[in-house]
Coordinates of C-alpha atoms in Angstrom, one line a residue:
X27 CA 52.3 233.1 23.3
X28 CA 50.6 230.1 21.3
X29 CA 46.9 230.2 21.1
X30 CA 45.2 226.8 20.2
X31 CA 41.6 226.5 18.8
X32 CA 39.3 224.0 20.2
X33 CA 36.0 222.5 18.2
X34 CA 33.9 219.8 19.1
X35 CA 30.5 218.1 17.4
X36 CA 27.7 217.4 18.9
X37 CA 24.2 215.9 17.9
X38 CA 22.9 219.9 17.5
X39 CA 25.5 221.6 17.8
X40 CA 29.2 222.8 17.7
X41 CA 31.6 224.2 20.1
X42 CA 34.4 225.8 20.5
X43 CA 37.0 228.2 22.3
X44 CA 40.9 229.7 22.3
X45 CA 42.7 228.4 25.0
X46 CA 46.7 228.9 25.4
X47 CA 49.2 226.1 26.7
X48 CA 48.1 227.0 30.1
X49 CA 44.5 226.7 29.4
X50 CA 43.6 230.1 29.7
X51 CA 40.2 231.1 27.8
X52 CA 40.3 233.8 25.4
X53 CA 37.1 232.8 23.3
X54 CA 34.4 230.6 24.0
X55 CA 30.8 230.0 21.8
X56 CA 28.7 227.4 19.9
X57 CA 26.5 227.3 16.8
X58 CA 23.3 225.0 16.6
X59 CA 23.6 222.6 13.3
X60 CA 21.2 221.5 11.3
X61 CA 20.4 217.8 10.0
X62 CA 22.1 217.5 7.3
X63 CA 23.9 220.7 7.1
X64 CA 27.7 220.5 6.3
X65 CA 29.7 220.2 9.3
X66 CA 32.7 221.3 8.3
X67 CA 30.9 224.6 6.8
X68 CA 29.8 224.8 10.6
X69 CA 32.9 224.6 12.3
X70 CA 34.5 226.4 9.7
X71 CA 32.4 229.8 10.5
X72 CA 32.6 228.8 14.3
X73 CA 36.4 228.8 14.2
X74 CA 36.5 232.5 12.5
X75 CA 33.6 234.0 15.1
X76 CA 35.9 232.3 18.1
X77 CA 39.5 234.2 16.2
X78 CA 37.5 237.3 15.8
X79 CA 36.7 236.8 19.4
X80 CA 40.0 236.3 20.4
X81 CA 40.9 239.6 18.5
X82 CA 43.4 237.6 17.2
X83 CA 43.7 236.0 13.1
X84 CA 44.5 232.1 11.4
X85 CA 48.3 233.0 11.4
X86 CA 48.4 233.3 15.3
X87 CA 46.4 229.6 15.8
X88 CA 49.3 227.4 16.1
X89 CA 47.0 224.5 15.8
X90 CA 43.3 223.4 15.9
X91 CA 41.8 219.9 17.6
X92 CA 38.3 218.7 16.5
X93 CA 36.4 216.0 18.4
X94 CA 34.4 214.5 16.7
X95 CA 33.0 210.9 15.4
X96 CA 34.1 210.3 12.2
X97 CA 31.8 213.2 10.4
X98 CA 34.5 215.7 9.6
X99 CA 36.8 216.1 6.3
X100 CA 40.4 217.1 8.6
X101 CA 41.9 217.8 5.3
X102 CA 39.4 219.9 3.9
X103 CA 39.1 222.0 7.3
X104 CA 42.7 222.6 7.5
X105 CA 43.0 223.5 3.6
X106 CA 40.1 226.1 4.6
X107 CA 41.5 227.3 8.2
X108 CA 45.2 227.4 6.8
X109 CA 46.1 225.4 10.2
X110 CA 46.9 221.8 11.0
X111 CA 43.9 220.2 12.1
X112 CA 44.0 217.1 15.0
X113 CA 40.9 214.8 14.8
X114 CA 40.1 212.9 17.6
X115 CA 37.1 210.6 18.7
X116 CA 34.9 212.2 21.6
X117 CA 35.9 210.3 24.6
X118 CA 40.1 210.1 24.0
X119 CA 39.7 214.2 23.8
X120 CA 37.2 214.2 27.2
X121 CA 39.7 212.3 28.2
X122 CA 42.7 214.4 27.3
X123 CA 41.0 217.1 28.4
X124 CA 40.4 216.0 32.4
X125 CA 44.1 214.7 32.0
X126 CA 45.0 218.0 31.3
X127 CA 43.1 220.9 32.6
X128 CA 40.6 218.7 35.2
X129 CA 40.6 215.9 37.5
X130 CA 44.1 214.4 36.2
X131 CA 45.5 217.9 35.8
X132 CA 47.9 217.1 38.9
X133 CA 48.9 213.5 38.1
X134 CA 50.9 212.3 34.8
X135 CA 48.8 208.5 34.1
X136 CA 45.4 208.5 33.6
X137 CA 42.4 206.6 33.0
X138 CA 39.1 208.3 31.8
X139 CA 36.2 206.4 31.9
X140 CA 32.9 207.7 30.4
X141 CA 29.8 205.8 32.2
X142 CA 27.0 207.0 29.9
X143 CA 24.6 205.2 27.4
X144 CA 27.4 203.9 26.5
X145 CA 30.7 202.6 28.3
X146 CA 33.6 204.4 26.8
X147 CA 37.0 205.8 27.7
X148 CA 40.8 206.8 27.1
X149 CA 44.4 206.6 28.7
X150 CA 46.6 209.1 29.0
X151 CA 50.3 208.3 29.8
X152 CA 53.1 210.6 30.6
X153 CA 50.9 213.2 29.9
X154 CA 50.4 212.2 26.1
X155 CA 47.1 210.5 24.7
X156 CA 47.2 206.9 23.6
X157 CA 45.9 207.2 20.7
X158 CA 44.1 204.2 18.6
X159 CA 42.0 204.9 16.1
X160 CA 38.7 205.3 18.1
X161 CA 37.9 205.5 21.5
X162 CA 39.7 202.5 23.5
X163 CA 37.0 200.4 23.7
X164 CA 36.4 199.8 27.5
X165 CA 33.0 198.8 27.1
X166 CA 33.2 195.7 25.4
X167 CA 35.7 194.4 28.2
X168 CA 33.7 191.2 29.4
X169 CA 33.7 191.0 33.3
X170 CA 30.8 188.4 33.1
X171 CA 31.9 185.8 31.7
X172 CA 28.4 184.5 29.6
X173 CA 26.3 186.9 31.0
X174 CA 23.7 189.2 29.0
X175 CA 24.6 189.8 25.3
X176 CA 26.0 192.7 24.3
X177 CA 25.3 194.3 20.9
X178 CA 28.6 193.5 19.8
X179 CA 27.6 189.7 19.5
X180 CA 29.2 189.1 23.0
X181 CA 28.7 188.4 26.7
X182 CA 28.9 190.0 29.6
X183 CA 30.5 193.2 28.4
X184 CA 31.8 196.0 31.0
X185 CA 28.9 198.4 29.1
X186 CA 26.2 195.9 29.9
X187 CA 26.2 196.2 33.5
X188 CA 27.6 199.7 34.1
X189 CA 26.4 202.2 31.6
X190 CA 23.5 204.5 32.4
X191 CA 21.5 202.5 30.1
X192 CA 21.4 199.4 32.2
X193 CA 21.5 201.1 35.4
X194 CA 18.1 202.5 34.5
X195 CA 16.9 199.1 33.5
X196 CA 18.0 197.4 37.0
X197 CA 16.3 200.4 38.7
X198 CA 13.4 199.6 36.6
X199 CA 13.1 196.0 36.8
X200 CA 14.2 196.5 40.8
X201 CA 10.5 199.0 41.2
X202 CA 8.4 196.6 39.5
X203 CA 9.8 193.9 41.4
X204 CA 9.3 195.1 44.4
X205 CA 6.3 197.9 44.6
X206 CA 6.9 199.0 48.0
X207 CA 10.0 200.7 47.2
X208 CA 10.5 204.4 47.8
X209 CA 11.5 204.9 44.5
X210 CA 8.2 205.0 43.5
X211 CA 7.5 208.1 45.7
X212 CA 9.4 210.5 42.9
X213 CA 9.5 208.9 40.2
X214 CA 7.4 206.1 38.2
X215 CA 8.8 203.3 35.6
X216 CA 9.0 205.7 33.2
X217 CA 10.8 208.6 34.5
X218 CA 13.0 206.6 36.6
X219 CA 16.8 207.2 35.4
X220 CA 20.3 206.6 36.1
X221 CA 20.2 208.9 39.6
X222 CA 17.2 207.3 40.7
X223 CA 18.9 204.8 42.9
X224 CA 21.5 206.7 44.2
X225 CA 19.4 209.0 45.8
X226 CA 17.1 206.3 47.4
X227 CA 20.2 204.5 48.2
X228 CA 20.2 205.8 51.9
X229 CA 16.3 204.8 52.5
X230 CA 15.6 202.1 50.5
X231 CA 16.7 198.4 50.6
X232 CA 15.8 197.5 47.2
X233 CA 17.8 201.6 45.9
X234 CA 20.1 200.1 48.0
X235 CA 20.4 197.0 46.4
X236 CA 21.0 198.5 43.2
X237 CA 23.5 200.3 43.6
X238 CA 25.3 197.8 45.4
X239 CA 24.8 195.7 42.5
X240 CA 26.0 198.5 40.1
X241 CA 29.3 199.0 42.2
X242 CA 30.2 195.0 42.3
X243 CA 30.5 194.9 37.9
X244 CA 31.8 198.4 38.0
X245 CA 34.7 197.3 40.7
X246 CA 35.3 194.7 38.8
X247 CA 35.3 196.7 35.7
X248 CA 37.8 199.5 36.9
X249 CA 39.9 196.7 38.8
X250 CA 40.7 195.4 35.8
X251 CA 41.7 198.8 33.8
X252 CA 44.0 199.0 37.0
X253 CA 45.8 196.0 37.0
X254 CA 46.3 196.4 32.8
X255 CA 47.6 200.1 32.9
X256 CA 48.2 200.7 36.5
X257 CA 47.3 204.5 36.6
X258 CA 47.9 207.3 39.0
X259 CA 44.5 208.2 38.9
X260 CA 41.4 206.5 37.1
X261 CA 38.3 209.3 36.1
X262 CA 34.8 208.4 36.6
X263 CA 33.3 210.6 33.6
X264 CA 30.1 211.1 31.8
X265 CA 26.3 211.0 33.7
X266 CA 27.6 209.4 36.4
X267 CA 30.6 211.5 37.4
X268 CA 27.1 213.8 38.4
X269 CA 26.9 211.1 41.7
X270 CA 30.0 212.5 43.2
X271 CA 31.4 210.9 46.6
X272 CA 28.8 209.3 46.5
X273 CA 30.3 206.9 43.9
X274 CA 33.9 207.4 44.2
X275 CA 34.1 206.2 47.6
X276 CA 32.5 203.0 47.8
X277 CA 34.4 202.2 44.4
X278 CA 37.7 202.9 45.7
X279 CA 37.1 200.8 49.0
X280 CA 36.0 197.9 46.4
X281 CA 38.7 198.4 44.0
X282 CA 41.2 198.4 46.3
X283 CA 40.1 194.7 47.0
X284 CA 40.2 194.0 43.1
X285 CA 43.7 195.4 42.2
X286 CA 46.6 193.1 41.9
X287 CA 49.7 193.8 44.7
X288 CA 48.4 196.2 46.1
X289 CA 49.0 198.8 43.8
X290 CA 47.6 202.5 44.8
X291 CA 45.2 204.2 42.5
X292 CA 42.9 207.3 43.0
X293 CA 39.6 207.6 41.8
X294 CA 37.8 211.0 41.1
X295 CA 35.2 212.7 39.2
X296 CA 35.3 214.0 36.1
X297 CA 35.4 218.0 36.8
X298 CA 35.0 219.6 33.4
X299 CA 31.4 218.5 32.6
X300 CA 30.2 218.9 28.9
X301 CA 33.7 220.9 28.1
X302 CA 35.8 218.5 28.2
X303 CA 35.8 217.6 25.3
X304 CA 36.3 220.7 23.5
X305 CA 39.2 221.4 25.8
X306 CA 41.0 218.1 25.5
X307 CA 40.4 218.8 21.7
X308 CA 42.3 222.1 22.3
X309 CA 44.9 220.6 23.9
X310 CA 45.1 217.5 21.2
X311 CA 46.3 220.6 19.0
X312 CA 49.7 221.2 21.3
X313 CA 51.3 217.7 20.8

């Protein structure tokens, strides 16, 4: 049996677990990090707690996958480890990790897409990871042709109009345009957030509106990642996978609309939540 050890970094801390080809669990834990401490010094005494775990030693790992963003010496951690180390950049190993052990875990061509702060994703085909040298950068895909400037210098980018960020400014601007909105009943301009208008959306015209708004860029978005790799399935990942049905099903009855011949794609949510990555990392190890 291979065993394969899975790390991933985060802004506190790191994670990590033992899974087999299967993706069976047989360690699982995490160490806070400190600014400025050495990360690979972290994930160096994570990785022996999770073999010690395991009740297993180095020799057994038949490979280790670190997500991370650029902050981590791969050949230094592997001369220390005494295993080939994978590095990969946080959304291609969520993404290999749904592909793999979550929502795509039935289908062979995938599509991950990451709607959080920022707009970010990865492609999975025949079961392998495309691989570039970051995450493929879905987000600065314009769908608005001269619309609002993006931080990359240009307009209309798919991250503009559909990441949590900007859905929690159009929620915002949509409250203080209209004051009688039932949005203000739980929430006020400053706690208002990304879920804010979905769970108005029922009630409210102007919730409504928003959301609407949302889904018309983010069809267009995801059309457009259809029609270029024409995927089994397509992942809705990151804070918004959190709104369910309740997003997947209006998008798929406007993406149908948006996708060249016809073509049949699913569309799910994300299933693996905050482990995704650290799993898809895991698994980055077995190719």
């Amino acid at each position: 049996m291979s065993l394969y050890l899975g790390l991933s970094v985060g802004t506190s801390e790191v994670k990590g677990l033992i899974i087999d080809e299967n993706g069976k669990v047989f360690a699982e834990n995490s160490l806070a990090v400190s600014r400025g401490e050495n990360i690979t010094e972290c994930l160096v005494r994570l990785s022996e707690i999770l073999v010690q775990g395991a009740k297993t030693v180095f020799s057994k790992i038949s490979g280790v996958g670190v997500s991370c963003s650029g902050e981590v010496d791969g050949k230094a951690l592997e001369k220390k480890l005494g295993v080939k180390v994978t590095l990969l950049h946080g959304a291609n190993a969520s993404a290999l990790g749904e592909a793999k052990f979550g929502a795509g875990k039935d289908y062979s061509d995938c599509v991950y897409l990451d709607l959080s702060e920022e707009v970010s994703g990865g492609y999975v085909y025949g079961g392998k990871l495309f691989k570039g040298s970051e995450d493929v950068a879905f987000g600065h895909m314009v769908i608005e042709r001269g619309g609002n400037l993006c931080k990359c210098g240009r307009r209309g980018c798919f991250g503009v109009y559909c990441s949590t960020r900007a859905l929690k400014a159009r929620t915002k601007w949509a409250m203080e345009e209209y004051t009688s909105s039932e949005m203000w009943k739980s929430c006020n301009h400053e706690t208002a957030d990304e879920k804010t208008a979905f769970g108005h959306m029922d009630s409210d015209r102007t919730a409504k509106e928003v959301v609407e708004r949302y889904l018309k860029y983010l069809a267009c978005g995801v059309g457009n990642l259809a029609n270029l790799y024409r995927p089994q399935l397509i992942i809705i990942g990151g804070e918004m996978a959190a709104q369910g049905s309740r997003l997947t099903k209006p998008l798929k009855e406007a993406v149908t609309k948006e996708v060249y011949g016809n073509y049949p794609v699913e569309i799910a949510s994300a299933k693996l939540g905050a482990r995704a990555a650290v799993l898809g990392a895991a698994a980055a190890a077995m190719e």
